[in-house]
Amino acid sequence: MSLTDREQGAAATPATPPGRRRPGTTVADVIRAVTAGGLPVRITGYDGSATGPADAGITLAIRSERGLSYLLTAPGDLGMARAYVSGDLGLEGVHPGDPYEALRVLRDGLRLRVPSVAEGLALVRGLGWERLLPPPPPPQEAQPRWRRVMTGLRHSRVRDSSAIAHHYDVSNAFYEKVLGPSMTYTCAVYRSPSDSLEQAQAAKYDLVAGKLALRPGMRLLDVGCGWGGMVRHAAREYGVRALGVTLSRAQARWAQAAIEREGLTGLAEVRHLDYRDAPREQFDVISSIGLTEHIGVRNYPAYFGALRERLRPEGRLLNHCITRADNRAPHRSGAFIDRYVFPDGELAGPGRLIGEIHDAGLEVHHEENLRQHYALTLAAWCRNLVEHWDFCVAEVGEGRARVWGLYLAGSRLAFETNGIQLHQVLATRNGTQGVNNYPLRPDWTP
């Protein structure tokens, strides 16, 4: 199914009747003015114009004047996202649940250029100056960063709660279809590309458990626990008494119900809490799987300090998070991710991450990059979204389902091309005189 099979978003802004269109400047003219070299795809306009190879396997269809205005008033990924999410920009030749191939072709073959002032003025006169008036963004878009100040400073408790709700409190039924039975929204670990998603997620939890040296009776704190996957796995498979905390109410409700359903009450528990409000007791081990991306880089010292406080001497911490590929890249995410996926999300390089862990008074013993594993994980989530597309659209709306297809496929491409990485870092809180009870060689299976 291509995006052209669903016209709901585009129907809200009908194409301009040919009799009203200003003669002389077409959508194809605009595309030719802002691109260099040959186009890797076919691009068609609401005015009947087209450019690019007629036999291209992928077509971008600009379906309305509003779609063109989105592209002109927010150049880059934000304008493309607005037009695509609203239905004013269609992608033909790929499924909306997995537009990976279109993103790959555009990334590798599309070259943009800035038209001269004279060219720009001529295009705008031909199209009409009203094309430069930004249309209202789609309802799926979060407020820009400067407006979020009204809900609190960046990474304050209230603002973090709002950001988490934007992404996670969507629909548990939607997540069940996309993530699969494990309800695990973090990178899996593949022994082979042929592994199923469920096998790979179980392998990830076993890897974390091995690094933490879990044994029956130990106390585990899992911060940013999601739907309780690690908590339930540790309790069920290792006899650990596990507590998970999440800032999402929807996740906490689902996780507690799953704990009861699986007969783990008494061993496992998930609470709706900010990690800063987790019990101030000392746990034997702590896992943080996919939380660091949300806390803000400037908060790393307080974050790792809070985890150290809750870790007994000689206890182990496993931090699992997405990072930049180097330490020079900007921390803040791009406009599409910030507005449609993870408001206020930030990523640091792996060196910054490891340095902050050491500076918090913890000792790093092992680190590994699971970048390629996350690409495989994202491909599996896209397959699930494609398979359950109609259900997901009915559950969260077509616009949000498109956001997810674009986000998952784009993230897969970023991991494959080393734009971003996934690092697991294992550390200990040392006791007196540097005692950490860590073995001379790793005591888990790599």
XYZ file of C-alpha atoms in Angstrom:
446
model
C 0.000 0.000 0.000
C 1.412 3.430 -0.903
C 0.519 6.724 0.653
C -1.589 7.504 -2.404
C -4.083 4.901 -1.201
C -5.000 7.169 1.693
C -6.098 10.702 0.925
C -7.434 11.806 4.311
C -4.792 14.442 5.030
C -4.633 15.842 1.514
C -8.402 16.091 1.274
C -8.427 18.848 3.865
C -6.667 21.180 1.404
C -7.868 20.576 -2.152
C -5.602 21.324 -5.072
C -6.030 24.723 -6.641
C -8.328 24.537 -9.711
C -6.279 24.914 -12.903
C -8.170 28.066 -13.810
C -6.943 29.841 -10.643
C -3.305 28.788 -10.831
C -0.874 31.517 -11.739
C 0.611 30.778 -15.141
C 4.301 30.501 -15.721
C 5.634 28.888 -12.532
C 4.977 25.249 -11.751
C 5.836 22.963 -8.879
C 8.357 21.301 -11.183
C 9.999 24.687 -11.772
C 10.425 25.123 -8.020
C 11.976 21.663 -7.645
C 14.416 22.258 -10.495
C 15.424 25.601 -8.953
C 16.351 24.111 -5.575
C 18.067 20.897 -6.714
C 21.321 20.207 -8.528
C 22.056 17.372 -10.904
C 19.705 14.563 -11.754
C 16.886 13.624 -9.416
C 16.885 10.092 -7.954
C 13.061 10.063 -7.760
C 10.044 11.334 -9.691
C 8.406 14.459 -8.244
C 4.884 15.414 -9.241
C 2.873 18.512 -8.385
C -0.776 19.270 -7.685
C -0.711 21.438 -10.836
C 0.017 18.479 -13.095
C 3.723 19.274 -13.553
C 6.438 16.685 -12.967
C 10.199 16.343 -12.999
C 12.678 13.520 -12.527
C 12.902 10.161 -14.309
C 9.529 8.809 -15.408
C 10.634 5.259 -14.595
C 11.837 6.000 -11.058
C 10.704 3.427 -8.556
C 9.771 6.113 -6.037
C 7.616 9.210 -6.550
C 7.164 12.214 -4.276
C 3.739 13.694 -4.874
C 3.195 17.298 -3.721
C -0.561 17.151 -3.505
C -1.609 20.667 -2.553
C -0.621 24.292 -2.229
C -0.437 23.793 1.524
C 2.113 21.040 1.011
C 4.251 23.329 -1.135
C 4.001 26.058 1.503
C 5.187 23.629 4.175
C 8.238 22.837 2.055
C 9.010 26.484 1.259
C 8.477 27.942 4.738
C 10.402 25.300 6.714
C 13.185 24.041 4.435
C 14.734 20.772 5.521
C 13.357 17.877 7.485
C 10.723 19.906 9.367
C 8.918 21.120 6.235
C 9.088 17.664 4.669
C 7.723 16.132 7.858
C 4.839 18.602 8.067
C 3.817 17.991 4.472
C 4.165 14.230 4.812
C 2.375 13.872 8.153
C -0.525 16.049 6.978
C -0.945 13.983 3.804
C 0.035 16.890 1.523
C 3.199 15.058 0.460
C 2.836 11.469 -0.702
C 5.489 8.800 -1.106
C 4.634 6.303 -3.815
C 6.580 3.089 -4.181
C 7.066 2.443 -0.452
C 4.750 1.545 2.398
C 4.079 4.372 4.894
C 4.976 2.010 7.719
C 8.470 1.542 6.279
C 9.632 4.319 3.928
C 13.255 3.243 4.431
C 14.045 2.771 0.739
C 12.740 6.232 -0.148
C 14.805 7.822 2.622
C 17.907 5.915 1.523
C 17.510 6.968 -2.117
C 16.910 10.605 -1.174
C 19.857 10.637 1.215
C 22.235 9.181 -1.363
C 20.996 10.889 -4.517
C 19.257 14.205 -3.782
C 21.462 17.296 -3.937
C 19.995 20.639 -2.904
C 21.132 24.127 -3.848
C 20.174 27.662 -2.883
C 18.703 29.558 -5.853
C 19.992 33.023 -6.638
C 18.076 36.049 -5.383
C 16.751 36.727 -8.880
C 15.612 33.114 -9.273
C 13.951 33.172 -5.880
C 12.061 36.374 -6.554
C 10.864 35.131 -9.922
C 9.608 31.874 -8.409
C 7.773 33.628 -5.583
C 6.137 36.124 -7.955
C 4.984 33.267 -10.132
C 3.650 31.170 -7.256
C 2.217 34.008 -5.209
C 3.624 35.588 -2.061
C 0.987 33.796 0.015
C 3.009 30.607 -0.489
C 5.505 32.064 1.996
C 2.905 32.297 4.763
C 3.513 29.263 7.034
C 0.394 27.088 7.327
C -0.548 25.866 10.817
C 1.511 22.761 11.641
C -0.164 19.344 11.892
C -1.696 18.529 15.308
C 0.919 15.810 15.897
C 3.657 18.450 16.198
C 4.920 19.529 19.613
C 5.493 23.181 20.399
C 8.845 24.717 19.439
C 11.486 24.811 22.155
C 11.010 28.499 22.932
C 7.288 28.014 23.643
C 7.876 25.057 25.945
C 9.290 27.492 28.482
C 5.662 28.107 29.444
C 5.562 24.576 30.895
C 8.887 24.898 32.688
C 12.605 25.051 32.083
C 14.157 22.367 29.903
C 14.391 19.068 31.815
C 12.448 20.361 34.791
C 10.159 17.716 36.263
C 6.982 19.159 34.759
C 8.460 19.661 31.311
C 10.072 16.204 31.277
C 6.720 14.694 32.209
C 5.053 16.533 29.326
C 7.743 15.410 26.869
C 7.434 11.774 27.957
C 3.640 11.898 27.650
C 3.926 13.290 24.107
C 5.769 10.181 22.962
C 4.827 7.327 25.264
C 1.253 7.985 26.381
C -0.136 7.414 22.898
C -1.748 3.985 22.972
C -0.545 0.802 24.624
C -2.443 -1.180 21.995
C -0.448 0.617 19.281
C 2.836 -0.192 21.014
C 1.810 -3.843 21.415
C 1.523 -4.160 17.638
C 4.743 -2.306 16.816
C 7.023 -3.618 19.583
C 5.675 -7.156 19.694
C 4.973 -9.395 22.715
C 8.011 -8.275 24.738
C 6.783 -4.633 24.738
C 10.427 -3.605 24.704
C 11.239 -0.232 23.177
C 15.035 -0.453 23.227
C 17.771 -2.004 21.117
C 17.714 -5.806 20.937
C 20.818 -8.029 20.693
C 21.079 -10.338 17.679
C 23.210 -13.450 17.590
C 22.307 -13.676 13.894
C 20.311 -11.418 11.525
C 17.856 -14.321 11.222
C 16.904 -14.121 14.916
C 13.334 -13.129 15.614
C 12.685 -9.845 17.399
C 11.525 -11.719 20.488
C 14.668 -13.859 20.550
C 16.821 -10.758 20.218
C 15.011 -8.854 22.972
C 15.343 -11.810 25.341
C 19.051 -11.986 24.447
C 19.414 -8.282 25.311
C 17.853 -8.774 28.733
C 20.049 -11.819 29.349
C 23.118 -9.797 28.346
C 22.188 -7.040 30.804
C 21.486 -9.627 33.484
C 24.846 -11.279 32.871
C 26.743 -7.998 33.042
C 24.992 -7.184 36.316
C 25.663 -10.734 37.592
C 22.037 -11.151 38.711
C 21.346 -13.797 41.336
C 18.201 -14.781 43.268
C 17.376 -12.400 46.081
C 19.274 -9.404 44.705
C 17.559 -6.008 44.574
C 17.423 -4.378 41.123
C 16.383 -0.806 40.354
C 15.512 -0.229 36.686
C 15.136 3.498 35.933
C 13.129 4.485 32.875
C 11.743 0.964 32.858
C 9.191 1.404 30.059
C 6.603 -1.362 30.128
C 8.644 -3.306 32.655
C 10.464 -5.669 30.307
C 13.728 -5.805 32.271
C 11.910 -5.870 35.608
C 9.756 -8.822 34.590
C 12.637 -10.685 32.919
C 14.904 -10.292 35.957
C 12.189 -11.465 38.350
C 11.009 -14.344 36.185
C 14.353 -15.697 34.942
C 16.725 -14.793 37.811
C 14.595 -14.593 40.952
C 15.568 -10.949 41.467
C 13.406 -8.521 43.459
C 13.048 -5.786 40.888
C 11.623 -2.274 41.038
C 11.074 -0.226 37.892
C 10.234 3.474 37.677
C 8.820 5.309 34.670
C 7.550 8.812 34.047
C 4.758 7.475 31.816
C 1.466 6.669 33.550
C 0.351 4.508 30.628
C 3.517 2.420 30.817
C 3.233 1.967 34.583
C -0.389 0.776 34.356
C 0.425 -1.700 31.580
C 3.527 -2.991 33.381
C 1.743 -3.567 36.693
C -1.031 -5.450 34.918
C 1.574 -7.612 33.132
C 3.328 -8.340 36.440
C 0.064 -9.563 37.945
C -0.820 -11.524 34.818
C 2.550 -13.303 34.866
C 2.345 -14.133 38.575
C 5.334 -11.956 39.503
C 3.681 -9.915 42.244
C 6.005 -9.840 45.238
C 9.126 -10.036 43.073
C 8.482 -7.274 40.524
C 6.936 -3.821 40.774
C 6.670 -0.777 38.496
C 5.863 2.673 39.860
C 4.971 5.920 38.118
C 7.940 7.999 39.331
C 10.577 10.389 38.098
C 14.001 8.699 38.467
C 14.880 11.550 40.844
C 12.126 10.317 43.166
C 13.157 6.651 43.169
C 13.533 5.183 46.689
C 16.723 6.377 48.365
C 17.688 2.927 49.522
C 20.768 1.147 48.234
C 20.169 -1.473 45.554
C 22.519 -4.311 44.645
C 22.391 -3.411 40.942
C 20.887 -0.686 38.756
C 19.966 -0.758 35.083
C 19.151 2.259 32.936
C 18.007 1.137 29.495
C 16.974 3.995 27.225
C 16.522 6.787 29.786
C 19.730 8.801 29.380
C 18.498 10.231 26.049
C 15.717 12.103 27.880
C 17.494 13.698 30.832
C 19.618 16.372 29.127
C 23.393 16.349 28.781
C 23.913 19.107 31.336
C 22.084 16.906 33.860
C 24.477 13.961 33.465
C 26.365 14.772 36.701
C 23.154 14.885 38.757
C 21.757 11.821 36.967
C 24.746 9.548 37.489
C 25.182 10.977 40.971
C 21.588 9.992 41.809
C 22.192 6.468 40.522
C 25.434 6.173 42.499
C 23.603 7.200 45.686
C 21.157 4.338 45.178
C 23.839 1.727 44.455
C 25.471 -0.152 47.312
C 29.281 -0.281 47.476
C 30.605 -2.965 45.081
C 27.260 -2.864 43.205
C 27.067 -2.667 39.426
C 25.391 -0.153 37.081
C 24.523 -0.887 33.450
C 23.740 2.187 31.334
C 22.342 1.513 27.848
C 21.691 4.527 25.619
C 21.851 6.090 22.173
C 24.822 8.388 21.572
C 26.257 10.552 18.852
C 29.026 8.949 16.800
C 31.606 11.389 18.183
C 32.037 13.949 20.931
C 31.930 17.009 18.652
C 28.388 16.649 17.316
C 25.661 18.935 18.711
C 23.672 17.493 21.586
C 20.226 18.624 20.521
C 18.205 16.602 18.048
C 17.030 17.821 14.651
C 13.725 19.588 14.105
C 11.724 16.491 13.092
C 12.792 14.408 16.102
C 12.322 17.327 18.498
C 8.856 18.307 17.256
C 7.367 14.924 16.393
C 9.177 12.219 18.353
C 11.246 13.152 21.443
C 10.754 16.759 22.565
C 13.857 18.005 24.412
C 15.802 14.825 23.660
C 19.603 15.162 23.695
C 22.491 12.873 22.811
C 26.177 13.099 23.726
C 29.170 11.280 22.311
C 30.366 8.051 23.940
C 33.448 9.754 25.381
C 31.315 12.356 27.162
C 29.065 9.599 28.522
C 31.928 7.525 29.917
C 33.657 10.594 31.304
C 30.532 11.677 33.192
C 30.133 8.201 34.689
C 33.697 8.301 35.985
C 33.275 11.849 37.267
C 30.221 10.767 39.281
C 32.443 8.444 41.316
C 31.791 5.222 39.406
C 34.399 3.033 37.724
C 33.805 1.885 34.137
C 34.865 -1.696 33.424
C 33.315 -2.491 30.065
C 31.730 -0.729 27.104
C 30.336 -1.971 23.820
C 28.662 -0.395 20.806
C 25.480 -2.148 19.604
C 24.847 0.220 16.692
C 24.247 -2.515 14.083
C 21.896 -4.323 16.446
C 19.683 -1.241 16.679
C 19.421 -1.049 12.882
C 18.125 -4.636 12.886
C 15.733 -3.842 15.741
C 14.276 -0.860 13.902
C 13.817 -2.893 10.727
C 11.811 -5.424 12.754
C 9.622 -2.693 14.272
C 8.952 -1.347 10.774
C 7.870 -4.813 9.642
C 5.453 -4.949 12.559
C 4.057 -1.518 11.687
C 3.553 -2.534 8.060
C 1.846 -5.779 9.077
C -0.525 -4.016 11.477
C -0.862 -0.732 9.581
C -4.651 -0.609 9.426
C -4.984 -1.370 13.138
C -2.365 1.239 14.034
C -4.041 3.917 11.905
C -7.387 3.149 13.533
C -5.755 3.343 16.972
C -3.685 6.549 16.736
C -4.698 8.215 13.463
C -2.969 8.224 10.109
C -0.826 11.261 10.822
C 0.780 9.749 13.916
C 1.218 6.388 12.199
C 3.108 8.200 9.410
C 5.301 9.892 12.012
C 6.242 6.477 13.339
C 7.023 4.997 9.940
C 9.214 7.978 9.099
C 10.918 7.988 12.501
C 11.666 4.257 12.637
C 12.920 4.043 9.051
C 14.985 7.213 9.382
C 16.527 5.992 12.631
C 17.420 2.674 11.003
C 19.255 4.556 8.268
C 21.087 6.703 10.838
C 22.310 3.635 12.746
C 23.328 1.817 9.570
C 25.409 4.772 8.370
C 27.002 5.465 11.785
C 25.151 8.726 12.268
C 24.254 7.583 15.780
C 25.298 4.681 17.991
C 24.061 2.610 20.930
C 26.436 2.077 23.861
C 26.202 -0.167 26.894
C 28.506 0.911 29.722
C 29.097 -1.275 32.790
C 30.412 0.391 35.946
C 30.748 -0.254 39.669
C 30.484 1.817 42.783
C 33.701 0.996 44.523
C 33.968 0.390 48.216
C 36.788 1.531 50.456
C 40.294 1.403 48.992
C 38.921 0.707 45.482
C 37.346 -2.655 46.322
C 34.674 -3.443 43.697
C 34.289 -7.237 43.669
C 34.656 -7.171 39.892
C 36.351 -10.280 38.414
C 39.662 -10.211 36.570
C 37.829 -11.188 33.386
C 34.134 -10.656 32.485
C 31.831 -13.133 34.204
C 29.137 -13.069 31.519
C 28.827 -14.454 28.019
C 29.567 -11.655 25.487
